[in-house]
Tab-separated table of C-alpha atoms in Angstrom:
chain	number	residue	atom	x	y	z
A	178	UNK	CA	87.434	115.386	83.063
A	179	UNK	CA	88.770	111.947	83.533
A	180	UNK	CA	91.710	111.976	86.037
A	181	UNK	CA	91.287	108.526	87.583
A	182	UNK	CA	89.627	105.473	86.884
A	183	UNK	CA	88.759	105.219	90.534
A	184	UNK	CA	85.439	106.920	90.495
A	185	UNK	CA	83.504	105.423	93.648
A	186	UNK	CA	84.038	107.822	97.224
A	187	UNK	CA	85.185	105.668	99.313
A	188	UNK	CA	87.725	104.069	96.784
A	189	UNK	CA	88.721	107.838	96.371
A	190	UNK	CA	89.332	108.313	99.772
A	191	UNK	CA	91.162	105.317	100.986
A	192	UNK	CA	93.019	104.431	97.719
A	193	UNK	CA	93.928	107.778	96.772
A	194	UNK	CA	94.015	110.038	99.654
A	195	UNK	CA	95.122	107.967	102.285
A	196	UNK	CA	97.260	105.921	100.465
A	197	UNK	CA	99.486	109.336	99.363
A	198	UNK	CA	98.987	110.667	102.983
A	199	UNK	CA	101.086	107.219	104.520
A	200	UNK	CA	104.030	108.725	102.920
A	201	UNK	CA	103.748	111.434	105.896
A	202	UNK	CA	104.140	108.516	108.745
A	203	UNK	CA	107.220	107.220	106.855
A	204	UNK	CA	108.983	110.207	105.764
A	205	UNK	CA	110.056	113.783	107.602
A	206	UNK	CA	108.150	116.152	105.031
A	207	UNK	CA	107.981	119.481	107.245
A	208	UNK	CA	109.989	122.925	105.944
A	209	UNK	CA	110.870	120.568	103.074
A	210	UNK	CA	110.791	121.067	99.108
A	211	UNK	CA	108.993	118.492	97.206
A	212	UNK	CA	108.361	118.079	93.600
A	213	UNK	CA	105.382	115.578	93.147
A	214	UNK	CA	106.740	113.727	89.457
A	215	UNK	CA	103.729	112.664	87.359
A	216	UNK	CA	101.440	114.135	90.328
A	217	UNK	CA	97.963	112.999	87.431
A	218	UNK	CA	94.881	113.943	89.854
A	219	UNK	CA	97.733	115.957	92.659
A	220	UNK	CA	98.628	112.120	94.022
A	221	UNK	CA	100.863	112.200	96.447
A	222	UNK	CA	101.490	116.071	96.441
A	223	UNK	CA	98.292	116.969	96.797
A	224	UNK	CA	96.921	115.335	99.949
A	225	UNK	CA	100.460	115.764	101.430
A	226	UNK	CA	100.528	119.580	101.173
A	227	UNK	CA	96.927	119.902	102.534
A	228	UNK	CA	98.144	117.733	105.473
A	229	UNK	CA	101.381	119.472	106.127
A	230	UNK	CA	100.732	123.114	105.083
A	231	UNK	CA	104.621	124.052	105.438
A	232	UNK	CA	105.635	121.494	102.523
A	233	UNK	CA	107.153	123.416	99.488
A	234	UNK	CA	105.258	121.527	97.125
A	235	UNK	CA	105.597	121.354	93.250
A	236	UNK	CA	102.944	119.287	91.457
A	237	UNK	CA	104.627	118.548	88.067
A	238	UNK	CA	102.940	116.651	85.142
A	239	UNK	CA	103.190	116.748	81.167
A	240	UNK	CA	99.182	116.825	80.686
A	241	UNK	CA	97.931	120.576	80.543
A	242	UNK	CA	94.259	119.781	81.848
A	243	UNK	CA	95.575	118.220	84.813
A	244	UNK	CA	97.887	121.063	85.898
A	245	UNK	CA	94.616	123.256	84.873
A	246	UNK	CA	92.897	121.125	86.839
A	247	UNK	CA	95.177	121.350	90.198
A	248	UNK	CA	95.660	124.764	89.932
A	249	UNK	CA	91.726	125.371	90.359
A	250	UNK	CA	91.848	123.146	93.094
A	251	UNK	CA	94.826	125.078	94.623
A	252	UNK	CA	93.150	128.645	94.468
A	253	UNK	CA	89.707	127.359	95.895
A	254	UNK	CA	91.512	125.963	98.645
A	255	UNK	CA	93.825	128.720	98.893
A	256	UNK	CA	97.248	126.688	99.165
A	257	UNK	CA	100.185	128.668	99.455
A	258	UNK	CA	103.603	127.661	98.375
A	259	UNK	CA	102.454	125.539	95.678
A	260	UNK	CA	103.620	125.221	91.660
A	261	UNK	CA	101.251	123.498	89.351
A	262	UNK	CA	104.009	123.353	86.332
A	263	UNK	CA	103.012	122.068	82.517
A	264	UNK	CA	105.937	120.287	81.749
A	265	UNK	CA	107.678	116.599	80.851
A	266	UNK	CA	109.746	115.690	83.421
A	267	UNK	CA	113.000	115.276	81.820
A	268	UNK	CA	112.920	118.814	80.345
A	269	UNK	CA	111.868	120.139	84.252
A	270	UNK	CA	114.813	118.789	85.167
A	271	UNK	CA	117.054	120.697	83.271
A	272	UNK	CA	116.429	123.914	84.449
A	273	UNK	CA	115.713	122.716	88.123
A	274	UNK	CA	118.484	120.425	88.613
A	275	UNK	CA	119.287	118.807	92.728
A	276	UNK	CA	116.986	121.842	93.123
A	277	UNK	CA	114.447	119.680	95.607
A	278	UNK	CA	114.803	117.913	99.113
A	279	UNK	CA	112.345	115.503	98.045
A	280	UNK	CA	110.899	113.656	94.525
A	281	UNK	CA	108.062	111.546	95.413
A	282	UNK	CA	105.992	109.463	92.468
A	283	UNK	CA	103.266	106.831	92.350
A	284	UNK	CA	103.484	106.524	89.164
A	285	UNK	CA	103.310	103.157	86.906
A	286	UNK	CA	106.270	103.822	84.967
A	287	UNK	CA	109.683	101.302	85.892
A	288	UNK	CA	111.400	102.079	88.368
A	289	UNK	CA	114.899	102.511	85.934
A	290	UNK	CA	112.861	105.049	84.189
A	291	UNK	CA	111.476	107.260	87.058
A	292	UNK	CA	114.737	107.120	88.966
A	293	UNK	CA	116.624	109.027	85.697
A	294	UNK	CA	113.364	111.298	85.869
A	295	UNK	CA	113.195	111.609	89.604
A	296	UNK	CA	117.192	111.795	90.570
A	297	UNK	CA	118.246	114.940	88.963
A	298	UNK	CA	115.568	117.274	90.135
A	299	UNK	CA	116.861	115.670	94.165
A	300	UNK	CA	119.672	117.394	96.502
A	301	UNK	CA	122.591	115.669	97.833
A	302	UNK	CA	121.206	114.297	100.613
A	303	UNK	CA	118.010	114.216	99.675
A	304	UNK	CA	115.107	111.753	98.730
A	305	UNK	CA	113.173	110.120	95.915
A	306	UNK	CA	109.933	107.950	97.395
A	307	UNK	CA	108.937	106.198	95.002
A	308	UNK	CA	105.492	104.396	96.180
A	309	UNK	CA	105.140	101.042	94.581
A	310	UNK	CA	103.679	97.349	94.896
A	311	UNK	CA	104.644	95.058	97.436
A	312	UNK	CA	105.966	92.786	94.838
A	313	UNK	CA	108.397	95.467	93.471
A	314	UNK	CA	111.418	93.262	94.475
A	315	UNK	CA	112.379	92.032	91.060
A	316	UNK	CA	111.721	96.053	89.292
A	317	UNK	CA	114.212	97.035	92.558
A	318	UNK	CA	116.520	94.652	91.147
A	319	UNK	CA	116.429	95.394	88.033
A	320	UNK	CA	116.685	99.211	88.757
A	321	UNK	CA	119.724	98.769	91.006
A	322	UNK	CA	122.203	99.811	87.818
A	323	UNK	CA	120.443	103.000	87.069
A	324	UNK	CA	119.737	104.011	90.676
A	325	UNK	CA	123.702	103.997	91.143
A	326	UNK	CA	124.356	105.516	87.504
A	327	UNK	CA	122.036	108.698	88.929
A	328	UNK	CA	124.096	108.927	92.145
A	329	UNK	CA	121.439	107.300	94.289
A	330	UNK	CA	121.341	104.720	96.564
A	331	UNK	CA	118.836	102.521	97.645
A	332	UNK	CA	118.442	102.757	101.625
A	333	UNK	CA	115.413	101.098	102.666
A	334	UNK	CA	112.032	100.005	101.838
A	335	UNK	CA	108.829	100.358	104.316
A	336	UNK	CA	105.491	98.554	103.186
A	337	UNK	CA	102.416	100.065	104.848
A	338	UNK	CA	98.790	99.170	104.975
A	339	UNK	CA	96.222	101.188	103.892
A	340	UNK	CA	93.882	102.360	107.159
A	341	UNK	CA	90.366	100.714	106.888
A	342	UNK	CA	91.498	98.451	103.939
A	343	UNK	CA	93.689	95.003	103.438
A	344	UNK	CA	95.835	96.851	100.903
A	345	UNK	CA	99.560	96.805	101.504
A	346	UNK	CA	101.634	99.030	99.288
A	347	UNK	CA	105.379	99.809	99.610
A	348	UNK	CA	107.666	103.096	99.507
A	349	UNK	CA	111.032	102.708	98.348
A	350	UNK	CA	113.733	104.993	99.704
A	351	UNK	CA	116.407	106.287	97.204
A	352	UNK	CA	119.073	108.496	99.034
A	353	UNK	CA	120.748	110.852	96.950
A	354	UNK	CA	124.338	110.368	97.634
A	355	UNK	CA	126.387	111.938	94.856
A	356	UNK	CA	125.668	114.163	91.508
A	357	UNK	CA	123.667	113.122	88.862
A	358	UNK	CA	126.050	112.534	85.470
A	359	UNK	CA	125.018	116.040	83.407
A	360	UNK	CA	123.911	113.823	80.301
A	361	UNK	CA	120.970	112.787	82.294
A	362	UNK	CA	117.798	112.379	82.223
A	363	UNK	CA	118.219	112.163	78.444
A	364	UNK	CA	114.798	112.884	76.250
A	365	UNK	CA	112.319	110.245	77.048
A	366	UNK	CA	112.599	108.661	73.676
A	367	UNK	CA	116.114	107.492	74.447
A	368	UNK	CA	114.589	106.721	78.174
A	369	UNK	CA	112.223	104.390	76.555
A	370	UNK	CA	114.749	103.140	73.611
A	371	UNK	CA	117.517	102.563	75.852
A	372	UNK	CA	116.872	102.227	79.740
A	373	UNK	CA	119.630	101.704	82.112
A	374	UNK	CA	118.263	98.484	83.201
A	375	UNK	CA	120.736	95.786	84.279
A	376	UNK	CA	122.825	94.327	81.193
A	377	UNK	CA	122.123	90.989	79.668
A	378	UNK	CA	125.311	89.603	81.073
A	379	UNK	CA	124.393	90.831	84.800
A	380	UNK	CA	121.207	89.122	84.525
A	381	UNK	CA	122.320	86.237	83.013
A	382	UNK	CA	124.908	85.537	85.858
A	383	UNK	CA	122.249	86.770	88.820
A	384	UNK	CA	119.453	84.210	87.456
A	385	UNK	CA	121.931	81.243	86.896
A	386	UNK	CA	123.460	81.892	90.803
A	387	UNK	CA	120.133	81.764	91.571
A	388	UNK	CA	119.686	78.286	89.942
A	389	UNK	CA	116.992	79.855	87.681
A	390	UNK	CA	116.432	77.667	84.211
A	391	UNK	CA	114.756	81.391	82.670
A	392	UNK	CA	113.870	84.966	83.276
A	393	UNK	CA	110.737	85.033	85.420
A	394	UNK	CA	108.263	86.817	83.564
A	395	UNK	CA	107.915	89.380	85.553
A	396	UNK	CA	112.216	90.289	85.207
A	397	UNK	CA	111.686	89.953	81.377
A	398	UNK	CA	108.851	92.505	81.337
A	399	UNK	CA	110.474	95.030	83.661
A	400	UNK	CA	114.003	94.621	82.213
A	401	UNK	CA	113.287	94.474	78.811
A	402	UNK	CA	116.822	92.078	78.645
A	403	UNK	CA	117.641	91.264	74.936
A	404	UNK	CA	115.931	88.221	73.419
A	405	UNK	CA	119.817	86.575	73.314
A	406	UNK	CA	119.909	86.549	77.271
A	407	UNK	CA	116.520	84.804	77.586
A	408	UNK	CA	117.902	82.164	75.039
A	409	UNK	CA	120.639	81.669	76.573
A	410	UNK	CA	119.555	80.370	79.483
A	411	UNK	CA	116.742	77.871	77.845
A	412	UNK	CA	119.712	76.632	76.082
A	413	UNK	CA	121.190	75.237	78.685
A	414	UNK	CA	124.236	76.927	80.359
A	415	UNK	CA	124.241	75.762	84.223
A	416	UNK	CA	127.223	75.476	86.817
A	417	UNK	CA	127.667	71.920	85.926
A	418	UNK	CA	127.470	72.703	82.014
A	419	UNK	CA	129.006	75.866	80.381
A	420	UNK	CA	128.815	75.049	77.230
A	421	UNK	CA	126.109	77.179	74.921
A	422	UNK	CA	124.527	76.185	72.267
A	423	UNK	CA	125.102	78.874	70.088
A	424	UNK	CA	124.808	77.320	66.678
A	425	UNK	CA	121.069	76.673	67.588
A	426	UNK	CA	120.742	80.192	68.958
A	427	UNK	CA	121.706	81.557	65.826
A	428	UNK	CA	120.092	79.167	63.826
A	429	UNK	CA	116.993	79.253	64.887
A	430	UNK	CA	115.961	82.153	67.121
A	431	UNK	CA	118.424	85.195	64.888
A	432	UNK	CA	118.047	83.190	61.222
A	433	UNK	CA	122.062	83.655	60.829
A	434	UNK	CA	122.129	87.316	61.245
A	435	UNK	CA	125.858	88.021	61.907
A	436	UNK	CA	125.177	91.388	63.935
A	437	UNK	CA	122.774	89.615	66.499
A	438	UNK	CA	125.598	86.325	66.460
A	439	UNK	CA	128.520	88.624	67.548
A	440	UNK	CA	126.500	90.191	70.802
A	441	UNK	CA	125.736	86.511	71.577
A	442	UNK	CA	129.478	85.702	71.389
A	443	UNK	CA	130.472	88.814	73.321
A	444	UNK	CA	128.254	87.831	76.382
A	445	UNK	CA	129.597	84.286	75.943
A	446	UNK	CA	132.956	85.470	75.912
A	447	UNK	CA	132.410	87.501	79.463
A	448	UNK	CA	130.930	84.884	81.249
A	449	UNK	CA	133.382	82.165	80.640
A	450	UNK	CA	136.336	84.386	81.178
């Protein structure tokens, strides 16, 4: 069964085990409920409840060999207190809703997309860790809209280095600090149609403060902005000139389509008002 593509021991050890066991040196896990979101191979949950046996641990994922998987691994070692559920997140969360003092996830999805995953299933007052790279700044940026949509708020960040290694990861601490809006999560087609990233306009404005000329790659990729923000900028709006250059916008980048010129408008409208 293929349930990492980290195969050698040692790599096992210090990239998976130890790396999910930092979050125990950062965080106050003891007595506590904890749903482990996209948990794959039981990463973080699994090394975590091993470590600290009173953890109320729930290892959620939406692949059925996995949770097979974990369950085995559970009953050999004779864990108590732990879930191995079959299930996609969002649908979890409807049933188990601010039922958990803790979410914790290493996965790879954005951070805008595991916070309306991650959010619902947390207590007032409680946490989601989400464990990500120490370049994460821009994906925290760009998540900062959804994180206060799901009644979360962004309290600190602590990067760690993995013992016996020169890796350096970070874990990014979301307080929960009202109720999650009802409509959310929504199904994870709408998730992945429509994420509450930061609007065009917001990013427009935050890159042209910044004196930015375009969207770093890296923003463009994580926010998925619309193609009219990116052009925007290339076409030249600056403090000293506010002028845009719509008519080759629409000429040549949305071939006259009048749906695509009207959003461009809109933003243009907001910015210069």
């Amino acid at each position: 069964m293929n349930l990492t593509a980290i195969t050698d021991p040692e790599d096992v050890v210090s990239l998976h085990f130890l790396d999910s066991a930092a979050l125990l040196t950062l965080a106050d896990l003891k007595d506590k409920t904890v749903v482990d979101v996209g948990t794959g191979a039981g990463f973080p949950g699994m090394p975590l409840k091993i470590l600290e046996p009173s953890i109320r641990m729930t290892l959620l994922d939406s692949l059925g060999k996995r949770i097979t998987f974990l369950q085995e691994v559970c009953n050999e070692l004779g864990l108590q207190n732990v879930q191995c559920v079959h299930a996609r997140a969002e649908e979890f969360a409807a049933e188990h809703r601010q039922s958990f003092d803790f979410a914790v996830s290493r996965a790879v999805a954005n951070l805008s997309v595991l916070c309306e995953l991650c959010l619902p299933l947390v207590k007032a007052g409680g946490y989601f860790l989400s464990m990500k790279s120490v370049e994460s700044d821009e994906e925290l940026e760009s998540a900062k809209k959804a994180i206060k949509i799901l009644g979360g708020q962004v309290e600190r960040t602590a990067d760690y280095q993995i013992p016996g290694t020169e890796v350096v990861h970070r874990v990014i601490f979301i307080k929960k600090i009202a109720e999650t809006p009802k409509k959310y999560p929504r199904p994870f087609a709408k998730i992945k149609k429509n994420p509450l990233y930061l609007n065009s306009k917001t990013i427009v404005v935050n890159c042209i403060q910044n004196r930015q000329s375009t969207l770093t790659k890296a923003l463009y990729k994580q926010a998925e902005v619309g193609l009219e923000a990116v052009l925007l900028l290339r076409c030249g709006y600056t403090q000293q000139d506010k002028s845009f250059r719509m008519q080759r916008i629409w000429d040549s980048a949305f071939n006259n389509q009048w749906m695509l010129k009207k959003k461009c408008e809109d933003i243009q409208n907001d910015l210069t008002t």
